[in-house]
XYZ file of N, CA, C and O in Angstrom:
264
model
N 96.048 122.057 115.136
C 97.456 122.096 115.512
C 97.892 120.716 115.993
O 97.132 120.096 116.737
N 99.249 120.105 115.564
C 99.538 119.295 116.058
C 100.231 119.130 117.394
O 100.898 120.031 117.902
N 100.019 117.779 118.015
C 100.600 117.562 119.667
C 101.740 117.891 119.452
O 102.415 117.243 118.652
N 102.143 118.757 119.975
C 103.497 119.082 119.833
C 104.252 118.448 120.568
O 105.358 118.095 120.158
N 103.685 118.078 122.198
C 104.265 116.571 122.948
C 104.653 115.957 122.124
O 105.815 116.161 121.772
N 103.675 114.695 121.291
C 103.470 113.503 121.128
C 104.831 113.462 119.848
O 105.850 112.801 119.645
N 104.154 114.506 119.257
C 105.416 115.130 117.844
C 107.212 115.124 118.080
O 108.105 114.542 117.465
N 107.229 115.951 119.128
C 108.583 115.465 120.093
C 108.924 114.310 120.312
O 110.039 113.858 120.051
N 108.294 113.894 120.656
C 108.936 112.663 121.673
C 108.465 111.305 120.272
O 109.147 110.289 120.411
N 107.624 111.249 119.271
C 108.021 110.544 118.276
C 109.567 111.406 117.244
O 110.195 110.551 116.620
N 109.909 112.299 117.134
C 111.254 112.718 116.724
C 112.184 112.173 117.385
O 112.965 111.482 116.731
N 112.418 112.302 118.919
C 113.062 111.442 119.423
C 113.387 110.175 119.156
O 114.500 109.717 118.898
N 112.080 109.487 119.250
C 112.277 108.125 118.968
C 112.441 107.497 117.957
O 112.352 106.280 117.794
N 112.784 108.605 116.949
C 113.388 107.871 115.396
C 114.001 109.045 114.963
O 113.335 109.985 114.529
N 115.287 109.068 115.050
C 115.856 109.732 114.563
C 115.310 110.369 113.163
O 114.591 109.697 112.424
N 115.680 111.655 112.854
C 114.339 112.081 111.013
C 114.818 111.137 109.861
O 114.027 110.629 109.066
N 116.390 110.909 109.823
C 116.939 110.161 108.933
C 116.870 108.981 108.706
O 117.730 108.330 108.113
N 115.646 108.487 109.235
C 115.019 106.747 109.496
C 113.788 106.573 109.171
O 113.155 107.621 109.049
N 113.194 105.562 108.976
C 111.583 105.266 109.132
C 111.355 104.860 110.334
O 112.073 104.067 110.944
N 110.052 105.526 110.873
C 109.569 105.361 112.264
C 108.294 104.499 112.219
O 107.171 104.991 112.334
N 108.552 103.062 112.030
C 107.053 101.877 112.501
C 107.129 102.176 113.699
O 108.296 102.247 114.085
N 106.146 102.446 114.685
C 105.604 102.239 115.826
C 104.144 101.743 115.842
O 103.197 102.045 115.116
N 104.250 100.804 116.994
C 103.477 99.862 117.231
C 102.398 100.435 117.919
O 102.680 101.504 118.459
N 101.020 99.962 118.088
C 100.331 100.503 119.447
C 100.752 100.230 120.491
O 100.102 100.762 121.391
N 101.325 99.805 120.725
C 101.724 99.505 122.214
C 102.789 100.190 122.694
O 103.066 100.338 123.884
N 103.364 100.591 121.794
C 104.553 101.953 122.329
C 104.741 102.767 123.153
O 104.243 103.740 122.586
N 105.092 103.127 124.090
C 105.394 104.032 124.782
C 106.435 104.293 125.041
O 107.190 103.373 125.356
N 106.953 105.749 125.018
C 107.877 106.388 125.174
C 108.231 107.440 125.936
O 107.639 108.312 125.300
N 108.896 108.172 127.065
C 108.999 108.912 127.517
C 107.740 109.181 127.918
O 107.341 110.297 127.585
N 106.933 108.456 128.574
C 105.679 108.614 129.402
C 104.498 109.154 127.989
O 103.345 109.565 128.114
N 105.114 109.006 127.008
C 103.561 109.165 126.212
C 103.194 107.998 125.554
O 104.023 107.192 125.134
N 102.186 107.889 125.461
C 101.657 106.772 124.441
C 101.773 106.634 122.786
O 100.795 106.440 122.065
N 102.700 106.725 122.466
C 103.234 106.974 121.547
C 102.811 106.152 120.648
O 102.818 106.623 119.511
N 102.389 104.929 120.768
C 101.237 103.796 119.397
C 100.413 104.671 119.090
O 100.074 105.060 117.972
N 100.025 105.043 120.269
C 98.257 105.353 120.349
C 98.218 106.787 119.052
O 97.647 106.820 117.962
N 98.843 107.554 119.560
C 99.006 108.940 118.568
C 99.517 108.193 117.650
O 98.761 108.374 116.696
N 100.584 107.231 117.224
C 100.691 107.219 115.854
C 99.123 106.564 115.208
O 98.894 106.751 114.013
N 98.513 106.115 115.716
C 97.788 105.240 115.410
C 96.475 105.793 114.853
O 95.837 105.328 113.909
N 96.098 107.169 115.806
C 95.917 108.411 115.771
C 95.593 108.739 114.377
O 94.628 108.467 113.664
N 96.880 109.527 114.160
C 96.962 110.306 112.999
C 96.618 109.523 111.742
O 95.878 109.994 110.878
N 97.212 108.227 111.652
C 96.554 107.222 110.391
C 95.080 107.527 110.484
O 94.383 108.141 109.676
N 94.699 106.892 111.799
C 93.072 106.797 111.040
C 92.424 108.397 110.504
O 91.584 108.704 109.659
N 93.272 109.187 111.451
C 92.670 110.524 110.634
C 92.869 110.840 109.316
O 92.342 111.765 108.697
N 93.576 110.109 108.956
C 94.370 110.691 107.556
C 93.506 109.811 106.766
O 92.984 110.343 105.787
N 93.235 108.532 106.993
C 92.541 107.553 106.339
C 91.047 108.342 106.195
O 90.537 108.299 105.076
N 90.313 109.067 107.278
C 89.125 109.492 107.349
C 88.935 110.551 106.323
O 87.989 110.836 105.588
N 90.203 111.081 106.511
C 90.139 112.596 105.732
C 89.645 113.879 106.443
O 89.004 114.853 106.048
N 90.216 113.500 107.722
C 90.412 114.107 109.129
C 91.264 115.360 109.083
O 90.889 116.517 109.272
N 92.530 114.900 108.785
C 93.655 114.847 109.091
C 94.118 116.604 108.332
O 94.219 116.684 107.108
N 94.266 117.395 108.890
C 94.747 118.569 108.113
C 96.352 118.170 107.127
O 97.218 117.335 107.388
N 96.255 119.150 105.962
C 97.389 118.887 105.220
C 98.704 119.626 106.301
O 99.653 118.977 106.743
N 98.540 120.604 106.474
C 99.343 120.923 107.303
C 100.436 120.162 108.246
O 101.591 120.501 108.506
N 99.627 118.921 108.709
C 99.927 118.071 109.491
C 100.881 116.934 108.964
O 101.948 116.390 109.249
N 99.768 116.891 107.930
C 100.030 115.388 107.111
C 101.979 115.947 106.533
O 102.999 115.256 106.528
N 101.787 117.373 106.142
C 103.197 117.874 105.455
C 104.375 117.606 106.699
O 105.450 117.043 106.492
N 103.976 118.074 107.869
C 105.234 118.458 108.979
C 105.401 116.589 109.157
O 106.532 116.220 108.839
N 104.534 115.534 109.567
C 104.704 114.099 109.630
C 105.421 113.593 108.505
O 106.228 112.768 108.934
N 105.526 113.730 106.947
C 105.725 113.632 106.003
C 106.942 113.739 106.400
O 107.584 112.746 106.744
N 107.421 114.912 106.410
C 108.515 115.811 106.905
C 110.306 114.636 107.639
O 111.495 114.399 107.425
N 109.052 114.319 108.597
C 109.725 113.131 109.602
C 109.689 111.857 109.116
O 110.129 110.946 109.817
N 109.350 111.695 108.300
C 109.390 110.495 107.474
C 108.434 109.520 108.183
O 108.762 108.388 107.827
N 107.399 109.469 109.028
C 106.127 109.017 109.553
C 105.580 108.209 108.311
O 105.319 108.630 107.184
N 105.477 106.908 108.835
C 104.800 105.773 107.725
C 103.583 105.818 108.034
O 103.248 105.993 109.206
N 102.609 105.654 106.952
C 101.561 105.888 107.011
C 100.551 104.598 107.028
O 99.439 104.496 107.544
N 101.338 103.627 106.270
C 100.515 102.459 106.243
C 101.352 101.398 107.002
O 102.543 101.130 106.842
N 100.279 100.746 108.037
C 101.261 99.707 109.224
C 99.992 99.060 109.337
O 99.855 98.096 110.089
């Protein structure tokens, strides 16, 4: 299941109708918001990463390569 925190509060911070680069160093509304994006890449890169996930990020328009 995904952070549903971290998931929030990156929606927030990019509106869906945008591309969302975030940096590691990000933080937002008290979460670490690089860090989880930063997160989910390497999982996805590993082949970690459930499709499930990868679909709802997709979704939000979440860049995958940074």
């Amino acid at each position: 299941q995904i952070n549903l925190g971290a998931f929030t509060v990156y929606m927030k911070y990019y509106p869906k109708d945008q591309t969302a680069l975030v940096t590691e160093s990000v933080v937002y509304e008290g979460i670490t918001l690089g860090r989880w994006v930063a997160y989910q890449r390497s999982k996805r890169r590993k082949g970690k990463l459930a499709q499930e996930k990868i679909n709802r990020l997709n979704e939000i328009n979440f860049i995958w390569s940074a």
